[in-house]
Short mmCIF file of C-alpha atoms in Angstrom, two decimals:
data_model
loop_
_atom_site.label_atom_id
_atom_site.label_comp_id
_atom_site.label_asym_id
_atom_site.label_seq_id
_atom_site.Cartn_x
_atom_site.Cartn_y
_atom_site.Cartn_z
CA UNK N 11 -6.58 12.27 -2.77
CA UNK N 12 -9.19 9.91 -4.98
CA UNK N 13 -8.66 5.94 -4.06
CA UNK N 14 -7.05 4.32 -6.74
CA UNK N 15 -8.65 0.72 -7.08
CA UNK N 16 -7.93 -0.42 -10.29
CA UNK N 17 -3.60 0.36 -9.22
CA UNK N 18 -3.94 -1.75 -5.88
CA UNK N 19 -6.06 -4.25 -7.87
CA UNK N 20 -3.12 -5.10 -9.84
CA UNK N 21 -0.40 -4.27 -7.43
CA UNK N 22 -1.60 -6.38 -4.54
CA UNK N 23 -1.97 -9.06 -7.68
CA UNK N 24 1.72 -8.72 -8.54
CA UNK N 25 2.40 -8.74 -5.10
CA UNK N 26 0.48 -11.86 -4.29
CA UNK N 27 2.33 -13.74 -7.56
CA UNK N 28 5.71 -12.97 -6.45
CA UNK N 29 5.11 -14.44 -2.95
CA UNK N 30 3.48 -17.51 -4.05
CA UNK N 31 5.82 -18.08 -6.55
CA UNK N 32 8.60 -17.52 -4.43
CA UNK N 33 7.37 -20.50 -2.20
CA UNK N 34 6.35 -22.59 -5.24
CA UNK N 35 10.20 -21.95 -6.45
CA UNK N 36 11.40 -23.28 -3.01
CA UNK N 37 9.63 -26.47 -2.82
CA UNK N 38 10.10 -27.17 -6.73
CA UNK N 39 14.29 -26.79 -5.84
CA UNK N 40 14.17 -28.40 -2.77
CA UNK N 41 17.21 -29.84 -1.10
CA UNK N 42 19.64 -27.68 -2.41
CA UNK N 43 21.95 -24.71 -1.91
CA UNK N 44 20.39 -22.73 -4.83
CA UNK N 45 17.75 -22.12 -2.51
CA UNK N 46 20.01 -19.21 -1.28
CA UNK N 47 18.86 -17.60 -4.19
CA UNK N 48 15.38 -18.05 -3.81
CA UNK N 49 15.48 -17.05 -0.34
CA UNK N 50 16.71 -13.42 -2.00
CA UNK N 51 13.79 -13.71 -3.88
CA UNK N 52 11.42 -14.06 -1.03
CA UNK N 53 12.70 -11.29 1.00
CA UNK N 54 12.12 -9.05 -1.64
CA UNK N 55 8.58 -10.30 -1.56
CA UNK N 56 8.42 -9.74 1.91
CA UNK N 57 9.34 -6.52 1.43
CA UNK N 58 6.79 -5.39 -0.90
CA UNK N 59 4.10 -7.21 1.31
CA UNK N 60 5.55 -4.59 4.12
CA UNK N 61 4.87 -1.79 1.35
CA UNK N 62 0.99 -2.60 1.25
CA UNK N 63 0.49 -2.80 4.81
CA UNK N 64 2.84 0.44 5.27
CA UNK N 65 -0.49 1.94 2.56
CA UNK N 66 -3.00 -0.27 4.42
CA UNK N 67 -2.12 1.71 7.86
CA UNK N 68 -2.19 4.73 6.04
CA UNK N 69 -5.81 4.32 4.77
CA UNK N 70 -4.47 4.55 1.47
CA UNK N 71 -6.29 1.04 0.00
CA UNK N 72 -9.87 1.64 2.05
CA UNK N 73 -11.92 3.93 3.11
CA UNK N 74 -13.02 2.05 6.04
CA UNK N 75 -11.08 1.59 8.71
CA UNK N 76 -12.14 -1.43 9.37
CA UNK N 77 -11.51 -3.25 5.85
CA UNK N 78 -7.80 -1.85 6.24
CA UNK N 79 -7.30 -3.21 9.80
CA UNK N 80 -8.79 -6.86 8.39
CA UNK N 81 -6.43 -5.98 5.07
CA UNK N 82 -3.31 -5.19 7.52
CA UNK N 83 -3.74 -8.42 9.85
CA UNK N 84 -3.75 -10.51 6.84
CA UNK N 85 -1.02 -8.84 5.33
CA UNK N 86 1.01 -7.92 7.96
CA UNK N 87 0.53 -10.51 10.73
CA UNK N 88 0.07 -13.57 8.80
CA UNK N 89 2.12 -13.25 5.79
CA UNK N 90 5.12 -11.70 6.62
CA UNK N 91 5.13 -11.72 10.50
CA UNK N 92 4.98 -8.72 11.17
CA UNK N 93 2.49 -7.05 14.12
CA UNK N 94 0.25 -4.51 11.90
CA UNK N 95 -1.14 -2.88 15.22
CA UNK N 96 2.43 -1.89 17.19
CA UNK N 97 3.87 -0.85 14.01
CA UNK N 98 0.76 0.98 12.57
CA UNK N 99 0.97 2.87 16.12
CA UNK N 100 4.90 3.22 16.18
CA UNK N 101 4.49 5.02 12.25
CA UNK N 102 1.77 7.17 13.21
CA UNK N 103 4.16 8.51 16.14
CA UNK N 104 6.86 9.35 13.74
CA UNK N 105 4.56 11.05 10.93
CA UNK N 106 3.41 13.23 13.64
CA UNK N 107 6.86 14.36 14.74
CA UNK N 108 9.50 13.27 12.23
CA UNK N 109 12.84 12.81 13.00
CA UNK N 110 11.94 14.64 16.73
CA UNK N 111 14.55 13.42 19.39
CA UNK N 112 11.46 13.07 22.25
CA UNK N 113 8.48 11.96 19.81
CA UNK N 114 9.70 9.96 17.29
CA UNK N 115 10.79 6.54 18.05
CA UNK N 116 12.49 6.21 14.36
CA UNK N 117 15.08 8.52 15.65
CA UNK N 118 15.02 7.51 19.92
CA UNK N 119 18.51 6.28 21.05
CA UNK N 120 18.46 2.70 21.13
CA UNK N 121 21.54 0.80 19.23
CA UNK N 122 22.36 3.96 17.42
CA UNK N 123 22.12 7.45 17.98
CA UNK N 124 21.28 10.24 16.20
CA UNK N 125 22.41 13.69 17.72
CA UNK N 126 24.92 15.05 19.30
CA UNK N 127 23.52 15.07 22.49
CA UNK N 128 22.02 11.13 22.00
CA UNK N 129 25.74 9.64 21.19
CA UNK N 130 27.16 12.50 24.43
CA UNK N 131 24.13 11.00 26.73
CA UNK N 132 24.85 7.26 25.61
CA UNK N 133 26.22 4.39 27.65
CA UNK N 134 27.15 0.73 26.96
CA UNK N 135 26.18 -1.01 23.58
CA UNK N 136 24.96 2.16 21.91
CA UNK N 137 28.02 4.45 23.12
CA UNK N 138 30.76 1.37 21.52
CA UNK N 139 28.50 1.13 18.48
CA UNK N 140 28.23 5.19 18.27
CA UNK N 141 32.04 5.52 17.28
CA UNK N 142 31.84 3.83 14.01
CA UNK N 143 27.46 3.44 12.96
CA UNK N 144 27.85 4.76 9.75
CA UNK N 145 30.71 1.68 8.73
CA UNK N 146 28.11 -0.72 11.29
CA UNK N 147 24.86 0.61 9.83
CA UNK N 148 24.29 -1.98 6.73
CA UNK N 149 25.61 -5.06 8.66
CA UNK N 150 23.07 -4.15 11.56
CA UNK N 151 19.80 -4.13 8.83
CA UNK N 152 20.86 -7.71 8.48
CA UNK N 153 19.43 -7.55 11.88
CA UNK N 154 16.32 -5.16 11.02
CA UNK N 155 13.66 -8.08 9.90
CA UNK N 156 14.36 -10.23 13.31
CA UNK N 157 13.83 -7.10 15.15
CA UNK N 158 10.68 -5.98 13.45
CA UNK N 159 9.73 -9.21 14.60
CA UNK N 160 10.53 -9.69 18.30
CA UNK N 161 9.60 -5.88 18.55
CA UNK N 162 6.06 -7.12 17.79
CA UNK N 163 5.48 -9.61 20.09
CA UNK N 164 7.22 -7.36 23.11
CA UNK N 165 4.19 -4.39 22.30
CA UNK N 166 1.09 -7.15 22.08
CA UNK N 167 0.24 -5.75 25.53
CA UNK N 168 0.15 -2.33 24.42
CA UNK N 169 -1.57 -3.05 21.34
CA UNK N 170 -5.46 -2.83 20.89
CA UNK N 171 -6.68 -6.57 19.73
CA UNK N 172 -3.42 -8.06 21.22
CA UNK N 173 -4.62 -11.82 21.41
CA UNK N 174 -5.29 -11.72 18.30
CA UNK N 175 -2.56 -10.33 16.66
CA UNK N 176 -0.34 -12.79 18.94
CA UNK N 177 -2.02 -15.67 17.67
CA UNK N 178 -1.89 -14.53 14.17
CA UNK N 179 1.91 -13.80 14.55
CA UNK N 180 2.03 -17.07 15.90
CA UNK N 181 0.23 -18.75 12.91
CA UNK N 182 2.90 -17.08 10.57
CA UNK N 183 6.16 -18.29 12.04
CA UNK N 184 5.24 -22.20 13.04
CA UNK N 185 3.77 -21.80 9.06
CA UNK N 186 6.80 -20.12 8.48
CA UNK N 187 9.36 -22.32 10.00
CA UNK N 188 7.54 -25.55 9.57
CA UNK N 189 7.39 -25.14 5.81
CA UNK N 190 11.56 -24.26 5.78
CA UNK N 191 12.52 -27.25 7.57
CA UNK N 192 10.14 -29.79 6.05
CA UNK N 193 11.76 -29.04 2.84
CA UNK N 194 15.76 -28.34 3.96
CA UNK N 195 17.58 -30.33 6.24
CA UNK N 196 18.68 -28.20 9.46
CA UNK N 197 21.71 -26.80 8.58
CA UNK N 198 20.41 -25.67 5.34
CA UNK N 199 17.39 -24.65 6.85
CA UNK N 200 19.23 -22.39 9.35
CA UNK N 201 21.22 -20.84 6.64
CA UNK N 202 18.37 -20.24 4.40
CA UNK N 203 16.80 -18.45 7.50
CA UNK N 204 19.86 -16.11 8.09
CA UNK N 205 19.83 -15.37 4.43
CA UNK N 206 16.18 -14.53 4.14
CA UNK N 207 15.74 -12.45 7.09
CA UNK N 208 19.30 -10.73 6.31
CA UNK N 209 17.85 -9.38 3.20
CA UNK N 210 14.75 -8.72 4.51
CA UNK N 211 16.23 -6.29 7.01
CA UNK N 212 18.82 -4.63 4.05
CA UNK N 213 15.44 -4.08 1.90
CA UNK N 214 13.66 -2.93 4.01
CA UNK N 215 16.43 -0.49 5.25
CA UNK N 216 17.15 0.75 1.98
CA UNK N 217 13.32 1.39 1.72
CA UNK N 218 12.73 3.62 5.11
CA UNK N 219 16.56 4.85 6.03
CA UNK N 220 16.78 7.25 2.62
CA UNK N 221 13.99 9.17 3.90
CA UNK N 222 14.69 10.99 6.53
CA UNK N 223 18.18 9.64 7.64
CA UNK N 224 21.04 12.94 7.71
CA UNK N 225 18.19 15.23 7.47
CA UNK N 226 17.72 17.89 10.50
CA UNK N 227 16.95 16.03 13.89
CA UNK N 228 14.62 18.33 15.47
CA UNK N 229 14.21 19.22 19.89
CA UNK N 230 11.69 20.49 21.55
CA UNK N 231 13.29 24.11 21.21
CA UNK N 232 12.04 23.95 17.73
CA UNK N 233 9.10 25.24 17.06
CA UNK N 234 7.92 24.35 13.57
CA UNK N 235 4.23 24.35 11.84
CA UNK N 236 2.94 21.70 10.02
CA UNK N 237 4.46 21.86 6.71
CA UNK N 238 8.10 23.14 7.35
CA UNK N 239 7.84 20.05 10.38
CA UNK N 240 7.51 17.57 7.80
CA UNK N 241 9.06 19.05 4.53
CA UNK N 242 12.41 20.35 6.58
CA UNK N 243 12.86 16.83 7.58
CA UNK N 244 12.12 14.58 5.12
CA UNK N 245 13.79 13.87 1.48
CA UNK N 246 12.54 12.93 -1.86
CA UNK N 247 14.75 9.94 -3.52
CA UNK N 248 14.95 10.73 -7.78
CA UNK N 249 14.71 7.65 -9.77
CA UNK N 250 12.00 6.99 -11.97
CA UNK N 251 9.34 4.29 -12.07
CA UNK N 252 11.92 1.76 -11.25
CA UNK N 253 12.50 3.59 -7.92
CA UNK N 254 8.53 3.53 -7.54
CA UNK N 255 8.12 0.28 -7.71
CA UNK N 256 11.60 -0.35 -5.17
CA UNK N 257 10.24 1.83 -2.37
CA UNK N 258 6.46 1.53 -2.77
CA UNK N 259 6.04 5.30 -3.60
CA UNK N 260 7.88 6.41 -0.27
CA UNK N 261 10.82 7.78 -2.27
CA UNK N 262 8.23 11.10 -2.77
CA UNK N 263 8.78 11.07 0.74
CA UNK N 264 7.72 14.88 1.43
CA UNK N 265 4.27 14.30 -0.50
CA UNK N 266 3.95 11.16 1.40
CA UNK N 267 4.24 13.20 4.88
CA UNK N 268 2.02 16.12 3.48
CA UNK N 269 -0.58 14.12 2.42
CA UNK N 270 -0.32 10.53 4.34
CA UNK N 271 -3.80 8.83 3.27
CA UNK N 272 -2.79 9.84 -0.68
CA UNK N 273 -1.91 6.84 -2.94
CA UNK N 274 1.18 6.21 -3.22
CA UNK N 275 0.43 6.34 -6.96
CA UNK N 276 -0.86 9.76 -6.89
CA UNK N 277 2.35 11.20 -4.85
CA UNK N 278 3.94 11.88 -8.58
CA UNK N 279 1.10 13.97 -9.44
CA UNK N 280 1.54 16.38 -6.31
CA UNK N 281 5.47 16.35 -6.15
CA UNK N 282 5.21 19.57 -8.66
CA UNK N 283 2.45 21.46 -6.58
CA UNK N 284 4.50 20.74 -3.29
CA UNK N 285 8.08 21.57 -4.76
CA UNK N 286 6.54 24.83 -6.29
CA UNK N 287 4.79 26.09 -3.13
CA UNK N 288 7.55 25.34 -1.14
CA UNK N 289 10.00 27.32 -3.55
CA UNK N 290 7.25 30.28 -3.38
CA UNK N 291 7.60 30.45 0.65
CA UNK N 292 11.06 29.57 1.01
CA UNK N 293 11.38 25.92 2.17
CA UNK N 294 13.94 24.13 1.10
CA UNK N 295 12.87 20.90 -0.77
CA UNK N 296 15.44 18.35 -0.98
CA UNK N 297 15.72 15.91 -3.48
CA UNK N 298 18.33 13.52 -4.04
CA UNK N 299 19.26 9.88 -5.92
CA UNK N 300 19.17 6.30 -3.81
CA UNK N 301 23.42 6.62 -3.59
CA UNK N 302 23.36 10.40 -2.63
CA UNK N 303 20.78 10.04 -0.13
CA UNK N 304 22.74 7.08 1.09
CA UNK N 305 25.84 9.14 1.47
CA UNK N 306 23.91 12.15 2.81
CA UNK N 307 22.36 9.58 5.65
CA UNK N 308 26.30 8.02 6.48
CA UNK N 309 27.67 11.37 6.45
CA UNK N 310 25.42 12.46 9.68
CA UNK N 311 25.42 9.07 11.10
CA UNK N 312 29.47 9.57 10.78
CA UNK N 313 29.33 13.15 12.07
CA UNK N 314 27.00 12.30 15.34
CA UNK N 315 29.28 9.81 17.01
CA UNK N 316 32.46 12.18 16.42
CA UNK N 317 32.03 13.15 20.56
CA UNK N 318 32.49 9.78 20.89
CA UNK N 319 35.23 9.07 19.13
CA UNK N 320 36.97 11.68 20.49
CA UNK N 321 36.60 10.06 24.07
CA UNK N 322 38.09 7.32 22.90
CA UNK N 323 41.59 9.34 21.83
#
């Protein structure tokens, strides 16, 4: 559980150099349709921004909460666009009741569904969709980064400090937009938009989604305690340090729900403690690779809307 300076030293470093030089790599190509490729690059860098304010909300960089709230405006709101406070409240929700049809709003019915009973209860755009998510699932994370976005600025009412994280989401995307269509004319511009924030939304999908996706959805007849709540439903993605570095530490999922404010760094060190205890009481610990975890998640996705599709017939 010790803070790990010297690692977020050089990882926010790292970080920080693939960002800028992402946008130093767009305005040295300039007018042209190789910037398609460095708009790739940049949602990648997006992504691992998201990763250190996903540790930020966590208090996994400070102590104080303070410095991490500062950290995660900065971060967050002004760099990527993305509103730390609604989404540092919407993730606290869901580590308190993973994948829990009432409590967690990773898993409430919106586009898709995610029970039985969600895709039965649905109507409209989620009940069509329902029928065939798992083939619709990757083309709608193109979606996922605009969403994150406009999701923001809908909850500034709810959120504590609102004004100011409106203003600072504000700052981001005329800084954002601006510096895109100063340097490509519009119709590249737009493209280079749709591109960016397509991959954006498939990183950042493949990040989260592994997790906890085709893993037990849980009601309120369940009646869990703390560690079979968040062990039962969560999944560890194998994969080495390349995989680390990928998912920011989130593919030790189960470690990362036992022990939230721990380092992502450290999470490697406890994965043997928590598989071993669970294997002494009896919980299964599931563990997986990126493609199997992917398959695991389309399989239940698949399985879910099957009332559906049987309407339809």
């Amino acid at each position: 559980m010790e803070r790990r300076p010297a690692y977020y030293v050089i990882r926010i470093g790292l970080v920080a150099t693939l960002f800028a030089g992402g946008w130093a790599l767009f305005a040295a190509v300039g007018d042209s349709w190789w910037q398609l490729g460095v708009a790739a690059l940049l949602a990648v860098a997006f992504a691992q921004v998201t990763l250190l304010a996903h540790d930020l909300a966590h208090g996994q960089v400070f102590r104080s909460r303070r410095r991490s709230r500062i950290a995660g405006l900065l971060v967050g709101n002004v760099t990527v666009g993305l509103s730390y406070g609604w989404w540092m409240d919407k993730h606290t929700r869901h580590h308190a009741n993973p994948n829990h049809e009432e409590h967690d709003p990773d898993v409430a019915p919106d586009i898709l569904v995610w029970s039985r009973r969600q895709a039965e209860a649905s109507r409209g755009l989620p009940r069509f969709i329902g029928r065939w998510q798992a083939f619709l699932f990757f083309p709608l994370l193109t979606l996922e980064g605009l969403n994150l976005k406009v999701a923001g600025f809908r909850a500034l009412r709810r959120v504590k400090g609102g004004r100011t994280e409106g203003l600072l989401l504000v700052l981001h995307n005329l800084a954002y937009l601006c510096g895109v269509f100063l340097v490509l004319p519009p119709g590249k511009a737009l493209v280079f938009l749709a591109v960016h924030q397509a991959c954006y939304g498939v990183y950042l999908g493949c990040t989260f989604a592994p997790n906890h996706k085709g893993m037990p959805v849980l009601t309120a007849e369940d009646s869990l305690d703390f560690l079979r709540r968040q062990v039962l439903t969560s999944r560890n993605v194998r994969g080495g340090r390349l995989m680390n570095v990928a998912l920011g530490g989130l593919n030790y999922q189960i470690e990362h729900h036992l022990f939230p404010g721990m380092p992502s760094a450290n999470l490697r060190r406890a994965r043997p403690i928590v598989r071993e205890y669970c294997r002494e009481l009896g919980v299964p610990y599931v563990e997986c690779g990126l493609v199997e975890s992917w398959a695991q998640a389309m399989r239940h996705l698949h399985a879910v809307g099957a009332p559906l599709r049987e309407v339809r017939t």
